[in-house]
């Protein structure tokens, strides 16, 4: 067909999927409730000497108990958390380590996603400052969400706060991604996406600071854009938690 012209039809589906209808919203809220519950249930298993792989396996079991499927959690201890895409290994948890858990599940076809970062037994002053900076960046971006706001403005809000504290280069990924039937769907919350928020959109807000060979902190929530603001789908606390 030498004269045929081809047009990418993916946006016809992708743009529709960006906005969730009421039934989809209900399922994603329930999926996030399961995520909250499992995060609470995993805390007693965060003990000295446990490995990342062992903790990830326990997460699989806990999600199964809630009639959902874990799609692959990231569990990172200490300096491993400085890699946003770390692959779980046999690293043992030790005193002073951060414990970064990025997890989600599929419930009746719809995904959830959340990250919380803890410290085990103790936290240094610098690590505490890093944590509070990330938490504030998360909350500042969420506070600006409303219909009509450009998504790049949300990224810029979190990024500027982290930059002002001296960690700009250590926030080395976009602020968020869309989610629904897949963990990562078309669209993102980044410095180059000028699309505007629309009621029904669900995406993540997940700023982070990553210090190579030291520590990493990420705080992630899913948000649903509403008619006058947004609803945060995750309710597990974000205050710094020292375990053990």
Backbone as JSON, one array per atom type, in Angstrom:
{
  "sequence": "XXXXXXXXXXXXXXXXXXXXXXXXXXXXXXXXXXXXXXXXXXXXXXXXXXXXXXXXXXXXXXXXXXXXXXXXXXXXXXXXXXXXXXXXXXXXXXXXXXXXXXXXXXXXXXXXXXXXXXXXXXXXXXXXXXXXXXXXXXXXXXXXXXXXXXXXXXXXXXXXXXXXXXXXXXXXXXXXXXXXXXXXXXXXXXXXXXXXXXXXXXXXXXXXXXXXXXXXXXXXXXXXXXXXXXXXXXXXXXXXXXXX",
  "N": [[0.85, -1.2, 0.0], [1.54, 1.54, -1.1], [0.63, 4.19, -1.1], [-0.73, 4.57, 1.2], [-1.62, 6.15, 4.26], [-0.77, 6.39, 7.66], [-2.14, 6.77, 10.85], [-1.57, 7.32, 14.23], [-3.64, 5.8, 16.43], [-3.78, 5.51, 19.13], [-4.1, 7.73, 21.0], [-6.87, 8.12, 20.99], [-7.89, 6.24, 22.71], [-6.2, 6.51, 24.93], [-6.59, 9.16, 25.89], [-9.2, 9.07, 26.75], [-9.02, 7.21, 28.78], [-7.64, 8.64, 30.67], [-9.44, 10.04, 32.18], [-11.45, 9.07, 34.75], [-14.52, 7.3, 35.14], [-17.4, 7.25, 37.36], [-17.75, 4.64, 38.39], [-15.23, 3.53, 37.99], [-13.74, 5.2, 39.63], [-14.7, 4.46, 42.16], [-13.74, 1.83, 42.35], [-10.97, 2.29, 42.31], [-10.61, 3.8, 44.58], [-11.23, 1.86, 46.48], [-9.17, 0.04, 45.95], [-7.01, 1.56, 46.81], [-7.62, 1.74, 49.51], [-7.1, -0.86, 50.31], [-4.36, -0.85, 49.9], [-3.54, 0.98, 51.88], [-4.25, -0.51, 54.16], [-2.58, -2.77, 53.97], [-0.08, -1.57, 54.17], [-0.1, -0.8, 56.83], [-0.21, -3.32, 57.99], [2.24, -4.45, 57.34], [4.17, -3.29, 58.91], [4.88, -4.54, 61.5], [6.6, -6.52, 60.58], [8.91, -5.34, 59.84], [11.89, -5.67, 60.79], [15.08, -5.96, 62.43], [17.57, -7.46, 60.46], [15.88, -8.63, 58.6], [15.4, -9.21, 55.09], [15.24, -7.33, 52.0], [13.95, -8.78, 49.97], [12.56, -10.68, 51.47], [10.73, -9.09, 52.85], [9.28, -8.05, 50.73], [8.11, -10.38, 49.75], [6.4, -10.97, 51.88], [4.64, -8.85, 51.61], [3.33, -9.6, 49.25], [1.87, -11.78, 50.22], [0.18, -10.53, 52.08], [-1.35, -8.8, 50.49], [-2.66, -10.73, 48.96], [-4.3, -11.82, 50.91], [-6.17, -9.85, 51.07], [-7.67, -10.18, 48.86], [-6.53, -9.26, 46.49], [-3.95, -8.42, 44.09], [-0.52, -8.01, 44.34], [1.52, -5.97, 42.36], [4.25, -5.93, 42.21], [6.29, -4.83, 44.39], [8.57, -2.23, 45.38], [11.12, -2.55, 47.6], [13.4, -0.98, 49.55], [16.36, -0.65, 51.33], [18.32, 1.58, 53.3], [21.16, 2.79, 51.58], [20.32, 1.69, 49.2], [17.9, 2.81, 48.6], [18.48, 5.12, 47.31], [18.3, 4.71, 44.65], [15.76, 5.21, 42.53], [14.47, 3.19, 41.13], [15.12, 0.78, 42.24], [15.89, -2.72, 42.42], [14.66, -5.3, 44.34], [16.75, -6.95, 46.72], [19.03, -9.07, 48.58], [19.76, -7.52, 50.73], [20.3, -6.78, 54.13], [18.33, -5.44, 56.76], [19.37, -2.76, 58.8], [20.19, -0.93, 61.79], [19.42, 2.51, 61.69], [18.99, 2.6, 58.98], [17.07, 3.77, 56.19], [13.77, 2.8, 55.21], [12.3, 2.23, 52.42], [9.25, 1.81, 50.9], [7.55, 1.12, 48.1], [4.57, 0.5, 46.76], [1.73, -1.3, 45.43], [-1.5, -2.5, 44.37], [-3.61, -4.66, 42.38], [-6.99, -4.48, 42.1], [-9.95, -5.9, 41.26], [-9.3, -5.3, 38.64], [-8.28, -2.71, 38.71], [-5.7, -0.38, 39.59], [-3.66, 0.52, 42.45], [-1.35, 2.73, 44.13], [1.37, 3.64, 46.16], [3.83, 5.24, 48.16], [5.81, 5.02, 51.04], [8.26, 6.16, 53.33], [10.3, 5.04, 55.87], [12.28, 5.17, 58.92], [14.67, 3.09, 60.53], [14.88, 2.44, 63.84], [16.58, 4.7, 64.39], [17.22, 8.1, 63.31], [19.18, 10.37, 61.48], [19.93, 13.9, 61.83], [20.22, 15.16, 59.35], [18.96, 13.33, 57.62], [16.41, 13.42, 58.64], [15.72, 16.04, 58.0], [15.76, 15.86, 55.21], [13.65, 14.09, 54.84], [11.44, 15.59, 55.81], [11.47, 17.68, 54.01], [10.75, 16.4, 51.6], [8.21, 15.46, 52.28], [6.84, 17.89, 52.68], [6.99, 18.9, 50.09], [5.4, 17.08, 48.71], [2.91, 17.62, 49.93], [2.58, 20.33, 49.33], [2.31, 20.34, 46.54], [-0.03, 18.81, 46.24], [-1.86, 20.5, 47.47], [-2.31, 22.43, 45.55], [-3.8, 21.34, 43.58], [-6.44, 21.45, 41.33], [-9.27, 21.72, 39.11], [-8.25, 22.76, 35.89], [-5.67, 23.65, 36.45], [-2.39, 23.7, 35.16], [-0.56, 20.71, 34.66], [2.2, 20.78, 34.75], [2.69, 22.84, 36.49], [2.23, 21.76, 38.98], [4.35, 19.96, 39.22], [6.44, 21.83, 39.13], [5.99, 23.23, 41.5], [6.55, 21.37, 43.6], [9.18, 20.76, 42.9], [10.52, 23.21, 43.08], [10.39, 23.74, 45.82], [11.97, 21.68, 46.85], [14.37, 22.3, 45.57], [14.95, 24.78, 46.72], [15.79, 23.97, 49.19], [18.2, 22.94, 48.66], [18.45, 20.51, 47.33], [17.85, 20.09, 44.68], [19.09, 18.78, 42.32], [18.97, 16.18, 43.22], [16.38, 15.36, 43.05], [15.32, 13.53, 40.78], [13.41, 12.69, 38.88], [10.15, 12.68, 37.24], [7.23, 14.28, 38.7], [4.88, 12.79, 38.89], [2.61, 10.15, 37.71], [0.01, 8.96, 35.54], [-2.62, 6.62, 36.29], [-4.51, 3.56, 36.41], [-6.2, 1.17, 34.83], [-3.77, 0.15, 34.29], [-0.56, 0.23, 35.94], [1.09, 2.35, 35.18], [-0.12, 4.75, 33.17], [-1.0, 6.49, 30.09], [0.19, 9.81, 29.97], [1.5, 12.26, 32.28], [2.73, 13.87, 35.28], [4.67, 16.31, 34.94], [7.47, 18.53, 34.29], [7.22, 19.34, 31.69], [4.71, 18.88, 30.77], [1.97, 20.47, 29.77], [-0.71, 20.06, 29.86], [-3.98, 20.43, 31.3], [-5.45, 19.9, 34.53], [-8.31, 17.85, 34.96], [-11.57, 17.14, 36.2], [-11.97, 13.85, 37.47], [-9.6, 12.79, 36.63], [-6.92, 10.67, 37.7], [-3.92, 10.55, 39.32], [-0.45, 10.17, 40.36], [1.36, 11.77, 43.04], [4.55, 12.2, 43.73], [7.17, 13.2, 44.99], [10.76, 13.1, 45.48], [13.95, 12.64, 47.14], [17.22, 11.73, 46.52], [20.16, 10.47, 47.66], [23.15, 9.42, 46.59], [24.68, 6.4, 47.59], [23.9, 6.78, 50.19], [21.12, 7.59, 51.25], [17.57, 7.47, 50.52], [14.5, 9.11, 49.91], [11.06, 8.97, 49.38], [7.76, 10.11, 49.02], [4.62, 9.17, 48.3], [1.4, 9.67, 46.96], [-1.86, 8.87, 45.63], [-4.06, 10.91, 43.76], [-7.34, 12.12, 43.18], [-8.81, 14.18, 40.9], [-11.25, 16.55, 41.64], [-14.37, 18.41, 41.36], [-13.84, 20.81, 42.62], [-11.28, 20.72, 43.62], [-9.23, 18.31, 44.98], [-9.21, 14.81, 45.85], [-7.43, 12.95, 48.11], [-6.32, 9.7, 47.79], [-4.92, 7.96, 49.37], [-4.46, 7.18, 52.8], [-2.71, 6.45, 54.75], [-0.56, 7.54, 57.33], [1.71, 10.35, 56.87], [3.6, 11.5, 58.45], [6.94, 11.48, 59.77], [8.06, 8.33, 60.61], [9.64, 6.37, 62.95], [10.75, 3.21, 63.19], [10.85, 0.45, 65.42]],
  "CA": [[0.0, 0.0, 0.0], [2.51, 2.64, -1.12], [0.01, 5.51, -0.92], [-1.48, 4.6, 2.46], [-1.13, 6.99, 5.36], [-1.12, 5.77, 8.93], [-2.29, 7.7, 11.96], [-1.57, 6.66, 15.53], [-4.97, 5.9, 17.03], [-3.7, 5.31, 20.58], [-4.68, 8.81, 21.81], [-8.32, 8.0, 21.09], [-8.14, 5.46, 23.91], [-5.42, 7.04, 26.05], [-7.19, 10.38, 26.44], [-10.43, 8.68, 27.46], [-8.63, 6.52, 30.01], [-7.11, 9.6, 31.64], [-10.54, 10.51, 33.01], [-12.16, 7.9, 35.27], [-15.93, 7.5, 35.45], [-17.71, 7.04, 38.77], [-17.5, 3.25, 38.77], [-13.79, 3.37, 38.06], [-13.28, 5.9, 40.83], [-15.04, 3.64, 43.32], [-12.81, 0.69, 42.4], [-9.63, 2.75, 42.63], [-10.64, 4.17, 46.0], [-11.16, 0.61, 47.24], [-7.82, -0.48, 45.78], [-6.14, 2.35, 47.68], [-7.91, 1.35, 50.89], [-6.34, -2.09, 50.53], [-2.96, -0.44, 50.0], [-3.39, 1.55, 53.23], [-4.34, -1.58, 55.16], [-1.39, -3.61, 53.89], [1.05, -0.81, 54.71], [-0.17, -0.91, 58.29], [0.04, -4.71, 58.39], [3.64, -4.85, 57.1], [5.06, -2.64, 59.88], [5.48, -5.46, 62.47], [7.59, -7.39, 59.94], [10.13, -4.56, 59.6], [12.72, -6.01, 61.94], [16.5, -6.06, 62.13], [17.98, -8.72, 59.84], [15.02, -9.03, 57.49], [15.92, -8.75, 53.8], [14.27, -6.67, 51.12], [13.16, -9.8, 49.29], [11.64, -11.29, 52.45], [9.66, -8.13, 53.12], [8.46, -7.99, 49.51], [7.32, -11.61, 49.72], [5.33, -10.82, 52.87], [3.65, -7.95, 51.01], [2.53, -10.42, 48.33], [0.94, -12.57, 51.03], [-0.81, -9.65, 52.69], [-2.29, -8.38, 49.43], [-3.48, -11.9, 48.63], [-5.31, -11.93, 51.96], [-7.18, -8.83, 50.81], [-8.29, -10.51, 47.57], [-5.93, -8.42, 45.46], [-2.65, -8.9, 43.63], [0.58, -7.05, 44.35], [2.12, -6.03, 41.03], [5.7, -5.84, 42.28], [6.68, -3.74, 45.27], [9.97, -1.88, 45.58], [11.54, -2.45, 49.0], [14.79, -0.54, 49.5], [16.94, -0.3, 52.63], [19.54, 2.38, 53.33], [21.64, 3.41, 50.35], [19.59, 1.16, 48.04], [16.77, 3.7, 48.33], [18.93, 6.22, 46.47], [17.93, 4.33, 43.29], [14.29, 5.21, 42.48], [13.97, 1.97, 40.49], [15.88, -0.33, 42.82], [15.35, -4.07, 42.39], [14.82, -5.9, 45.66], [17.82, -7.93, 46.81], [19.17, -9.73, 49.88], [20.28, -6.58, 51.72], [19.72, -6.91, 55.46], [17.97, -4.19, 57.42], [20.21, -2.46, 59.95], [19.88, 0.28, 62.55], [19.72, 3.75, 61.0], [18.6, 2.53, 57.58], [15.72, 4.1, 55.76], [13.01, 1.68, 54.66], [11.4, 2.78, 51.4], [8.33, 0.8, 50.36], [6.72, 1.62, 47.01], [3.76, -0.69, 46.51], [0.36, -1.14, 44.97], [-2.16, -3.76, 44.04], [-4.69, -4.65, 41.4], [-8.25, -4.93, 42.7], [-11.0, -5.91, 40.24], [-8.79, -4.71, 37.4], [-7.79, -1.33, 38.86], [-4.45, -0.32, 40.35], [-3.34, 1.54, 43.45], [0.09, 2.97, 44.21], [1.7, 4.49, 47.3], [5.17, 5.06, 48.73], [6.13, 5.6, 52.34], [9.64, 5.94, 53.74], [10.47, 5.0, 57.33], [13.66, 4.94, 59.38], [14.7, 1.97, 61.47], [15.45, 2.66, 65.17], [17.1, 6.06, 64.58], [17.35, 8.9, 62.09], [20.08, 11.5, 61.67], [19.32, 15.21, 61.62], [20.15, 15.42, 57.91], [17.93, 12.48, 57.03], [15.11, 13.95, 59.08], [15.48, 17.24, 57.19], [15.42, 15.39, 53.87], [12.3, 13.53, 54.88], [10.46, 16.67, 55.97], [11.44, 18.43, 52.75], [9.97, 15.62, 50.64], [6.8, 15.46, 52.72], [6.28, 19.21, 52.4], [6.84, 19.02, 48.64], [4.21, 16.29, 48.4], [1.71, 18.31, 50.41], [2.44, 21.6, 48.62], [1.78, 20.06, 45.21], [-1.41, 18.37, 46.39], [-2.68, 21.65, 47.85], [-2.56, 23.27, 44.39], [-4.57, 20.61, 42.57], [-7.83, 21.82, 41.07], [-9.5, 21.72, 37.66], [-7.71, 23.88, 35.14], [-4.26, 23.93, 36.72], [-1.47, 22.93, 34.31], [0.13, 19.68, 35.42], [3.59, 21.2, 34.94], [2.77, 23.73, 37.65], [2.33, 20.91, 40.17], [5.75, 19.5, 39.25], [7.3, 22.96, 39.46], [5.78, 23.57, 42.91], [7.33, 20.44, 44.42], [10.59, 20.83, 42.54], [11.09, 24.45, 43.6], [10.55, 23.59, 47.26], [13.15, 20.82, 47.07], [15.53, 23.06, 45.11], [15.23, 25.82, 47.71], [16.46, 23.33, 50.32], [19.52, 22.52, 48.21], [18.45, 19.12, 46.84], [17.24, 20.05, 43.36], [19.61, 17.72, 41.44], [18.67, 14.85, 43.78], [15.01, 15.0, 42.67], [15.72, 13.24, 39.4], [12.35, 12.09, 38.06], [8.92, 13.47, 37.18], [6.49, 14.28, 39.96], [3.83, 11.78, 38.97], [2.16, 9.43, 36.52], [-1.39, 8.55, 35.55], [-2.79, 5.23, 36.73], [-5.88, 3.07, 36.27], [-6.15, -0.26, 34.48], [-2.34, -0.16, 34.35], [0.16, 0.98, 36.96], [1.5, 3.59, 34.52], [-0.92, 4.99, 31.97], [-0.63, 7.65, 29.28], [0.15, 11.09, 30.67], [2.29, 12.35, 33.49], [2.81, 15.17, 35.95], [6.08, 16.63, 34.73], [7.75, 19.94, 34.01], [6.98, 19.65, 30.29], [3.32, 18.58, 30.41], [1.14, 21.66, 29.99], [-2.13, 19.69, 29.94], [-4.61, 20.93, 32.51], [-6.18, 18.92, 35.32], [-9.74, 17.75, 34.67], [-12.23, 16.24, 37.15], [-11.97, 12.45, 37.08], [-8.22, 12.32, 36.47], [-6.25, 10.11, 38.88], [-2.49, 10.45, 39.09], [0.37, 10.15, 41.58], [2.22, 12.89, 43.43], [5.6, 11.43, 44.4], [8.49, 13.81, 45.01], [11.78, 12.32, 46.18], [15.34, 13.09, 47.21], [18.03, 10.51, 46.47], [21.58, 10.74, 47.86], [23.89, 8.22, 46.22], [25.44, 5.71, 48.65], [23.51, 7.3, 51.51], [19.71, 7.35, 51.59], [16.58, 7.94, 49.56], [13.18, 9.33, 50.5], [9.97, 9.28, 48.48], [6.43, 10.07, 49.62], [3.71, 9.11, 47.14], [-0.04, 9.49, 47.11], [-2.71, 9.04, 44.46], [-5.08, 11.95, 43.92], [-8.46, 12.18, 42.24], [-9.23, 15.57, 40.69], [-12.68, 16.74, 41.83], [-14.89, 19.64, 40.75], [-13.31, 22.01, 43.28], [-9.97, 20.47, 44.22], [-8.85, 16.92, 44.78], [-9.34, 13.87, 46.96], [-6.26, 12.09, 48.26], [-6.85, 8.35, 47.93], [-4.16, 7.26, 50.41], [-4.66, 7.78, 54.12], [-1.67, 6.06, 55.72], [0.09, 8.79, 57.75], [2.95, 10.77, 56.21], [4.57, 11.99, 59.41], [8.1, 10.62, 59.88], [7.85, 7.21, 61.54], [10.85, 5.62, 63.27], [10.28, 1.88, 63.55], [11.77, -0.36, 66.21]],
  "C": [[0.88, 1.25, 0.0], [1.9, 4.02, -0.86], [-0.75, 5.63, 0.4], [-0.81, 5.52, 3.47], [-1.63, 6.41, 6.68], [-1.13, 6.83, 10.03], [-2.35, 6.91, 13.26], [-2.92, 6.88, 16.22], [-4.95, 5.77, 18.55], [-4.31, 6.45, 21.39], [-6.2, 8.74, 21.95], [-8.72, 7.24, 22.35], [-7.46, 6.1, 25.12], [-6.09, 8.25, 26.7], [-8.48, 10.09, 27.19], [-10.07, 8.04, 28.79], [-8.09, 7.47, 31.07], [-8.18, 10.08, 32.61], [-11.39, 9.32, 33.45], [-13.62, 8.23, 35.53], [-16.18, 7.09, 36.9], [-17.42, 5.62, 39.22], [-16.0, 2.98, 38.9], [-13.22, 4.04, 39.31], [-13.53, 5.08, 42.08], [-14.06, 2.48, 43.46], [-11.4, 1.13, 42.79], [-9.53, 3.25, 44.07], [-10.52, 2.92, 46.86], [-9.77, -0.01, 47.13], [-6.84, 0.26, 46.67], [-6.38, 2.05, 49.15], [-7.15, 0.07, 51.25], [-4.86, -1.76, 50.71], [-2.66, 0.13, 51.39], [-3.33, 0.44, 54.28], [-3.08, -2.44, 55.17], [-0.16, -2.87, 54.41], [1.06, -0.89, 56.23], [0.2, -2.32, 58.75], [1.5, -5.12, 58.22], [4.57, -4.31, 58.18], [5.66, -3.62, 60.89], [6.56, -6.37, 61.89], [8.88, -6.66, 59.6], [11.0, -4.69, 60.84], [14.17, -6.16, 61.5], [16.83, -7.44, 61.57], [17.08, -9.21, 58.74], [15.63, -8.52, 56.19], [14.81, -8.07, 53.0], [13.36, -7.7, 50.45], [12.16, -10.46, 50.23], [10.46, -10.37, 52.73], [8.72, -8.02, 51.92], [7.57, -9.23, 49.4], [6.16, -11.53, 50.7], [4.25, -9.88, 52.34], [2.75, -8.72, 50.04], [1.46, -11.2, 49.09], [-0.18, -11.7, 51.6], [-1.83, -9.16, 51.66], [-3.21, -9.53, 49.05], [-4.6, -12.07, 49.65], [-6.43, -10.92, 51.81], [-7.8, -9.0, 49.42], [-7.81, -9.58, 46.45], [-4.56, -9.0, 45.11], [-1.63, -7.78, 43.66], [1.29, -7.12, 43.0], [3.64, -5.82, 41.06], [6.16, -4.65, 43.09], [8.18, -3.49, 45.2], [10.2, -1.75, 47.08], [13.02, -2.12, 48.99], [15.24, -0.09, 50.87], [18.17, 0.57, 52.43], [19.9, 2.98, 52.0], [20.94, 2.86, 49.11], [18.44, 2.07, 47.64], [17.16, 4.9, 47.49], [18.67, 5.94, 44.99], [16.41, 4.26, 43.22], [13.68, 3.93, 41.91], [14.73, 0.74, 40.99], [15.14, -1.66, 42.69], [15.67, -4.76, 43.7], [15.93, -6.95, 45.66], [17.9, -8.49, 48.23], [19.8, -8.83, 50.94], [19.54, -6.74, 53.04], [19.43, -5.54, 56.05], [18.82, -3.98, 58.67], [19.8, -1.13, 60.57], [20.32, 1.53, 61.78], [19.35, 3.77, 59.53], [17.24, 3.17, 57.36], [15.09, 2.83, 55.2], [12.0, 2.28, 53.69], [10.56, 1.65, 50.83], [7.4, 1.48, 49.36], [5.88, 0.44, 46.54], [2.36, -0.31, 46.02], [-0.22, -2.49, 44.63], [-3.17, -3.55, 42.92], [-5.92, -5.25, 42.07], [-9.35, -4.78, 41.66], [-10.57, -5.13, 39.01], [-8.16, -3.34, 37.54], [-6.66, -1.24, 39.89], [-4.47, 0.76, 41.43], [-1.83, 1.68, 43.49], [0.36, 3.93, 45.37], [3.14, 4.21, 47.71], [5.23, 5.74, 50.09], [7.58, 5.25, 52.65], [9.72, 6.05, 55.26], [11.96, 4.99, 57.65], [13.63, 3.91, 60.5], [15.54, 2.32, 62.7], [16.0, 4.07, 65.41], [17.18, 6.77, 63.25], [18.27, 10.08, 62.39], [19.34, 12.81, 61.4], [19.19, 15.51, 60.13], [19.05, 14.6, 57.25], [16.54, 12.94, 57.44], [14.74, 15.18, 58.24], [15.08, 16.86, 55.76], [13.99, 14.87, 53.84], [11.25, 14.64, 54.93], [10.36, 17.51, 54.7], [10.59, 17.71, 51.7], [8.49, 15.63, 51.01], [6.14, 16.8, 52.4], [6.08, 19.42, 50.9], [5.61, 18.26, 48.16], [2.94, 17.08, 48.75], [1.49, 19.63, 49.69], [1.86, 21.4, 47.22], [0.31, 19.66, 45.28], [-2.33, 19.55, 46.69], [-3.05, 22.52, 46.65], [-3.47, 22.61, 43.36], [-6.02, 21.09, 42.52], [-8.04, 21.8, 39.57], [-8.91, 22.97, 37.01], [-6.24, 24.18, 35.39], [-3.37, 23.1, 35.79], [-0.69, 21.92, 35.16], [1.59, 20.04, 35.67], [3.74, 22.11, 36.15], [2.85, 22.94, 38.95], [3.76, 20.41, 40.32], [6.66, 20.64, 39.7], [7.18, 23.35, 40.94], [6.63, 22.68, 43.82], [8.81, 20.59, 44.16], [11.25, 22.09, 43.1], [11.32, 24.36, 45.1], [11.79, 22.76, 47.58], [14.43, 21.54, 46.66], [15.94, 24.11, 46.14], [15.97, 25.26, 48.93], [17.82, 22.73, 49.92], [19.61, 21.13, 47.61], [17.86, 19.0, 45.43], [17.76, 18.94, 42.46], [19.27, 16.32, 41.93], [17.2, 14.47, 43.63], [15.07, 14.77, 41.16], [14.68, 12.49, 38.58], [11.13, 13.0, 38.07], [8.17, 13.36, 38.49], [5.46, 13.16, 40.02], [3.47, 11.17, 37.64], [0.67, 9.13, 36.67], [-1.48, 7.05, 35.83], [-4.26, 4.84, 36.58], [-5.89, 1.58, 36.05], [-4.71, -0.76, 34.46], [-1.7, 0.71, 35.42], [0.61, 2.33, 36.42], [0.7, 3.72, 33.23], [-0.42, 6.23, 31.25], [-0.79, 8.93, 30.09], [1.0, 11.08, 31.92], [2.18, 13.74, 34.1], [4.29, 15.53, 35.93], [6.23, 18.09, 34.35], [7.43, 20.33, 32.57], [5.53, 19.4, 29.86], [2.42, 19.76, 30.78], [-0.36, 21.34, 29.99], [-2.7, 20.14, 31.28], [-5.4, 19.82, 33.21], [-7.68, 19.02, 35.03], [-10.36, 16.82, 35.71], [-12.3, 14.81, 36.61], [-10.57, 11.9, 36.82], [-7.71, 11.74, 37.78], [-4.77, 9.94, 38.52], [-1.75, 10.5, 40.42], [1.07, 11.48, 41.78], [3.33, 12.27, 44.28], [6.98, 12.08, 44.31], [9.49, 12.93, 45.76], [13.12, 13.03, 46.2], [16.2, 11.83, 47.36], [19.51, 10.86, 46.56], [22.36, 9.45, 47.63], [24.75, 7.7, 47.37], [25.09, 6.19, 50.05], [22.08, 6.91, 51.85], [18.82, 7.81, 50.44], [15.24, 8.07, 50.25], [12.2, 9.66, 49.38], [8.68, 9.18, 49.26], [5.43, 10.2, 48.48], [2.28, 8.87, 47.55], [-0.69, 9.5, 45.74], [-3.75, 10.09, 44.77], [-6.11, 11.85, 42.81], [-8.88, 13.64, 42.11], [-10.75, 15.64, 40.79], [-13.12, 18.07, 41.2], [-14.29, 20.9, 41.35], [-11.95, 21.81, 43.93], [-9.52, 19.06, 43.92], [-9.13, 16.11, 46.03], [-8.09, 12.99, 46.97], [-6.75, 10.68, 48.57], [-6.12, 7.53, 48.99], [-4.3, 7.97, 51.74], [-3.66, 7.29, 55.16], [-0.85, 7.3, 56.04], [1.4, 9.05, 57.01], [3.96, 11.36, 57.19], [5.72, 10.99, 59.53], [7.89, 9.57, 60.97], [9.18, 6.46, 61.72], [10.4, 4.29, 63.85], [11.32, 1.15, 64.4], [12.22, 0.33, 67.49]]
}
